[in-house]
């Protein structure tokens, strides 16, 4: 088994958070507040660049970083999509059971609802930014914007809590967590380098700071600093460096314009700094508009 960073289980998680939700973890999550057809629609998996692969659905992006020591899976989509992810991983020639680390861009049901099932099936270690740990443990019931719907996914106890700038290691692969709060308190992007036969590619899986309709940028119960966090994230993300950028939703980085199911391997299709800048500018405009609302 590959050497992983030592698990840090804080007193906060072990005591104050875990106990209240021990019984809730055995209950089925409630009906999801919002679902799009594209979220569970199948999509042919493909190699993005080097040892990085797309294994998600038509719109809910899931990424496999394959290594000789096992694999890292970033995001899982909905719980019902777990069989699809398994099929996609196997179709690419990898073993589903070789997934060793599970990561998530943020603790919303459309990206983490499959974590519990995949963790049980593979024994993988689940790691998440520390400020999203509580939402993972209570199945999303404590989410500042969506918590009114109750639990929306099966609760999961993280194996390791991550901080900004922390490096996740698996074999020689190193993935850096970038804390970009706002969408959730622990929303995060991931930066790493992959290589193919020709060159190396610096990849950014960006958690784009979109703003939910339910979010108020001031006076938001459960997340009073949300407005400041969004402002900080929007400023910081403008300076991120990369060759390839991807995101939590395929629609956010125009996947279906850049890649068709029958297309050959072409990492350059995802060289799109202009698209990244345009997307951030649109989100900044949305932020400014929301800021004016009372």
Coordinates of C-alpha atoms in Angstrom, one line a residue:
X1 CA 0.0 0.0 0.0
X2 CA 1.4 3.4 -0.9
X3 CA 2.6 5.7 1.9
X4 CA 0.0 8.4 2.6
X5 CA 0.4 11.5 4.7
X6 CA -0.5 10.6 8.3
X7 CA -4.2 11.1 9.1
X8 CA -4.9 14.0 11.4
X9 CA -8.1 13.5 13.3
X10 CA -8.8 16.6 15.4
X11 CA -10.6 16.7 18.7
X12 CA -13.3 18.8 17.0
X13 CA -14.1 16.0 14.5
X14 CA -13.6 13.1 16.9
X15 CA -15.9 14.5 19.6
X16 CA -18.1 17.5 19.0
X17 CA -19.1 16.7 15.4
X18 CA -19.1 12.9 15.2
X19 CA -21.4 12.1 18.2
X20 CA -24.5 14.1 17.1
X21 CA -24.5 12.5 13.7
X22 CA -23.7 8.9 14.5
X23 CA -27.3 7.8 14.2
X24 CA -28.0 10.1 11.2
X25 CA -25.4 8.4 9.2
X26 CA -27.6 5.3 9.1
X27 CA -30.6 7.2 7.7
X28 CA -31.3 7.7 4.0
X29 CA -30.7 11.2 2.7
X30 CA -33.7 13.2 1.8
X31 CA -34.9 14.1 -1.7
X32 CA -32.4 16.2 -3.5
X33 CA -33.4 19.9 -3.8
X34 CA -32.3 20.2 -7.4
X35 CA -31.1 17.8 -10.1
X36 CA -30.3 18.2 -13.8
X37 CA -30.7 15.4 -16.3
X38 CA -27.1 16.1 -17.5
X39 CA -25.8 15.3 -14.0
X40 CA -26.5 11.5 -14.4
X41 CA -26.2 11.2 -18.2
X42 CA -23.4 8.9 -19.3
X43 CA -20.4 10.3 -21.1
X44 CA -17.5 8.5 -22.6
X45 CA -14.4 8.6 -20.4
X46 CA -11.1 9.9 -22.0
X47 CA -7.5 10.8 -21.3
X48 CA -7.1 14.5 -20.7
X49 CA -3.4 14.8 -20.4
X50 CA -0.7 12.4 -19.2
X51 CA -2.0 10.3 -16.4
X52 CA -5.1 12.5 -15.9
X53 CA -8.5 11.1 -17.1
X54 CA -12.1 12.3 -17.2
X55 CA -14.4 9.6 -15.6
X56 CA -17.5 11.7 -14.8
X57 CA -20.9 12.1 -16.3
X58 CA -22.0 14.5 -19.0
X59 CA -21.9 17.5 -16.6
X60 CA -20.6 16.4 -13.2
X61 CA -16.9 16.2 -13.7
X62 CA -14.9 13.5 -11.9
X63 CA -11.1 13.1 -12.4
X64 CA -8.9 10.1 -12.1
X65 CA -5.1 10.6 -11.6
X66 CA -3.6 7.2 -12.3
X67 CA -0.3 6.1 -10.8
X68 CA 1.6 2.8 -10.4
X69 CA 0.9 3.1 -6.7
X70 CA -2.9 3.4 -7.1
X71 CA -5.2 6.2 -8.1
X72 CA -6.6 9.5 -6.9
X73 CA -10.3 10.3 -7.6
X74 CA -11.4 13.9 -7.4
X75 CA -15.3 14.2 -7.0
X76 CA -17.8 11.5 -7.4
X77 CA -21.0 13.1 -8.7
X78 CA -24.4 11.7 -7.5
X79 CA -24.7 8.4 -5.6
X80 CA -26.5 6.9 -8.5
X81 CA -23.5 7.6 -10.8
X82 CA -21.1 5.4 -8.8
X83 CA -21.7 2.4 -11.2
X84 CA -20.9 4.7 -14.1
X85 CA -17.7 5.9 -12.6
X86 CA -16.7 2.3 -11.9
X87 CA -17.4 1.4 -15.5
X88 CA -15.5 4.4 -16.8
X89 CA -12.4 3.6 -14.7
X90 CA -12.4 0.0 -15.9
X91 CA -13.0 1.1 -19.5
X92 CA -9.8 3.1 -19.4
X93 CA -7.9 -0.1 -18.3
X94 CA -7.6 0.6 -14.6
X95 CA -8.9 -1.2 -11.5
X96 CA -11.6 0.6 -9.6
X97 CA -10.4 -1.1 -6.4
X98 CA -7.0 0.6 -6.9
X99 CA -8.4 4.0 -6.0
X100 CA -6.5 5.0 -2.9
X101 CA -7.4 8.6 -2.2
X102 CA -10.7 10.4 -2.6
X103 CA -10.8 14.2 -2.9
X104 CA -13.6 16.7 -3.4
X105 CA -13.8 20.3 -4.6
X106 CA -16.6 21.1 -2.1
X107 CA -19.2 19.4 0.0
X108 CA -22.3 19.6 -2.1
X109 CA -24.3 16.5 -3.0
X110 CA -23.7 16.9 -6.7
X111 CA -20.0 16.3 -6.2
X112 CA -19.7 14.1 -3.1
X113 CA -22.8 11.9 -2.9
X114 CA -20.9 9.0 -4.1
X115 CA -18.0 9.3 -1.7
X116 CA -19.5 6.9 0.9
X117 CA -20.2 4.1 -1.5
X118 CA -16.8 4.4 -3.3
X119 CA -15.0 4.6 0.1
X120 CA -16.7 1.4 1.2
X121 CA -16.0 -0.4 -2.1
X122 CA -12.3 0.5 -2.4
X123 CA -11.1 1.3 1.1
X124 CA -9.8 4.6 -0.1
X125 CA -8.8 7.4 2.2
X126 CA -11.1 10.4 2.0
X127 CA -9.5 13.8 2.5
X128 CA -11.2 17.2 2.4
X129 CA -10.5 20.8 3.3
X130 CA -11.1 21.2 7.1
X131 CA -13.8 23.7 6.8
X132 CA -16.1 21.4 4.8
X133 CA -15.6 18.5 7.2
X134 CA -18.7 19.2 9.3
X135 CA -21.0 19.2 6.2
X136 CA -19.5 15.8 5.1
X137 CA -20.1 14.3 8.5
X138 CA -23.8 15.4 8.7
X139 CA -24.6 14.7 5.0
X140 CA -24.9 18.3 4.1
X141 CA -27.4 19.2 6.8
X142 CA -25.2 22.0 8.2
X143 CA -24.6 23.6 4.8
X144 CA -25.2 27.3 5.1
X145 CA -27.2 27.6 1.8
X146 CA -28.7 24.1 1.3
X147 CA -29.0 22.8 4.9
X148 CA -32.7 23.7 5.0
X149 CA -33.2 20.6 2.9
X150 CA -31.6 18.4 5.5
X151 CA -29.1 15.6 4.7
X152 CA -28.7 15.3 0.9
X153 CA -26.0 12.6 0.8
X154 CA -24.8 9.8 3.0
X155 CA -22.6 11.2 5.7
X156 CA -18.9 10.4 5.6
X157 CA -16.2 10.7 8.2
X158 CA -13.0 12.2 6.6
X159 CA -9.8 10.3 7.1
X160 CA -7.7 13.5 6.9
X161 CA -8.4 17.2 7.0
X162 CA -6.5 19.4 4.7
X163 CA -5.3 23.0 4.9
X164 CA -4.5 25.6 2.2
X165 CA -1.3 24.7 0.4
X166 CA -1.2 21.2 1.7
X167 CA 0.3 18.5 -0.6
X168 CA -1.4 15.2 -1.1
X169 CA 1.1 12.5 -2.1
X170 CA 0.6 9.1 -3.7
X171 CA 3.8 7.6 -5.0
X172 CA 5.6 10.3 -6.9
X173 CA 2.4 12.2 -7.6
X174 CA 1.8 15.4 -5.7
X175 CA -1.4 17.4 -5.7
X176 CA -1.6 20.8 -4.0
X177 CA -4.9 21.9 -2.4
X178 CA -5.8 25.6 -2.9
X179 CA -8.4 26.8 -0.5
X180 CA -10.9 29.0 -2.5
X181 CA -13.8 29.5 0.0
X182 CA -17.2 31.0 -0.8
X183 CA -19.3 28.4 -2.6
X184 CA -18.7 26.5 0.6
X185 CA -16.4 27.3 3.5
X186 CA -14.0 24.6 2.4
X187 CA -14.3 25.0 -1.3
X188 CA -11.0 24.0 -2.9
X189 CA -9.1 23.8 -6.2
X190 CA -6.3 21.4 -7.0
X191 CA -3.0 22.1 -8.7
X192 CA -0.6 19.4 -10.0
X193 CA 1.6 18.4 -12.9
X194 CA 1.1 15.5 -15.3
X195 CA 3.4 14.3 -18.1
X196 CA 3.0 12.4 -21.4
X197 CA 5.6 11.3 -24.0
X198 CA 6.1 14.9 -25.2
X199 CA 5.9 17.3 -22.2
X200 CA 4.7 18.2 -18.8
X201 CA 1.4 20.0 -18.2
X202 CA 0.5 22.1 -15.1
X203 CA -3.2 21.4 -14.4
X204 CA -5.7 23.4 -12.3
X205 CA -8.9 21.8 -11.3
X206 CA -10.6 25.0 -10.4
X207 CA -13.5 25.2 -8.0
X208 CA -15.2 28.2 -9.7
X209 CA -16.7 30.6 -7.1
X210 CA -20.3 30.5 -8.4
X211 CA -22.9 32.0 -6.1
X212 CA -26.1 30.1 -5.2
X213 CA -29.5 32.0 -5.3
X214 CA -29.9 31.2 -1.6
X215 CA -26.7 33.0 -0.7
X216 CA -26.7 36.4 0.8
X217 CA -23.3 38.1 0.8
X218 CA -24.0 39.8 4.1
X219 CA -25.9 38.6 7.1
X220 CA -25.9 35.0 6.0
X221 CA -26.7 32.7 8.9
X222 CA -24.2 30.0 9.3
X223 CA -21.6 31.7 7.2
X224 CA -21.2 35.3 8.2
X225 CA -17.9 35.8 6.4
X226 CA -19.2 34.4 3.0
X227 CA -19.0 37.8 1.3
X228 CA -15.4 38.4 2.3
X229 CA -14.4 34.8 1.4
X230 CA -15.9 35.3 -2.1
X231 CA -14.0 38.6 -2.6
X232 CA -10.7 37.0 -1.5
X233 CA -11.2 33.9 -3.7
X234 CA -12.1 36.0 -6.8
X235 CA -8.9 38.0 -6.3
X236 CA -6.6 35.1 -5.7
X237 CA -7.9 32.9 -8.5
X238 CA -7.0 35.6 -11.1
X239 CA -3.4 34.9 -10.4
X240 CA -3.4 31.1 -10.6
X241 CA -0.9 29.7 -13.2
X242 CA -1.7 26.6 -15.4
X243 CA -1.5 25.1 -18.8
X244 CA -4.8 23.2 -18.5
X245 CA -7.8 24.2 -16.5
X246 CA -10.8 22.1 -15.6
X247 CA -13.6 22.5 -13.1
X248 CA -16.3 20.7 -11.0
X249 CA -18.9 21.0 -13.8
X250 CA -18.2 20.2 -17.5
X251 CA -20.3 23.2 -18.4
X252 CA -18.1 25.5 -16.4
X253 CA -15.0 24.9 -18.7
X254 CA -16.9 24.2 -21.9
X255 CA -15.9 20.5 -22.1
X256 CA -18.4 19.7 -24.8
X257 CA -17.0 22.4 -27.1
X258 CA -13.4 21.3 -26.5
X259 CA -13.8 17.6 -26.7
X260 CA -16.2 15.2 -28.5
X261 CA -16.5 11.5 -27.6
X262 CA -14.7 10.4 -30.8
X263 CA -11.9 13.0 -30.6
X264 CA -8.3 11.7 -30.3
X265 CA -5.9 12.5 -27.4
X266 CA -5.2 16.3 -27.6
X267 CA -4.3 18.0 -24.3
X268 CA -4.0 21.3 -26.1
X269 CA -7.8 21.4 -26.4
X270 CA -7.8 22.5 -22.8
X271 CA -5.3 25.3 -23.1
X272 CA -7.8 28.1 -22.4
X273 CA -6.6 30.9 -20.3
X274 CA -8.9 33.3 -22.1
X275 CA -11.9 31.2 -21.2
X276 CA -10.8 31.0 -17.5
X277 CA -10.4 34.8 -17.3
X278 CA -13.8 35.3 -19.0
X279 CA -15.5 32.9 -16.5
X280 CA -14.0 34.7 -13.5
X281 CA -15.0 38.1 -14.9
X282 CA -18.6 36.8 -15.2
X283 CA -18.5 35.5 -11.6
X284 CA -17.1 38.8 -10.4
X285 CA -20.0 40.6 -12.1
X286 CA -22.4 38.3 -10.4
X287 CA -20.7 38.9 -7.1
X288 CA -21.0 42.7 -7.5
X289 CA -24.7 42.4 -8.3
X290 CA -25.4 40.2 -5.3
X291 CA -23.5 42.6 -3.1
X292 CA -26.0 45.3 -3.9
X293 CA -28.9 43.1 -2.9
X294 CA -30.2 43.4 0.7

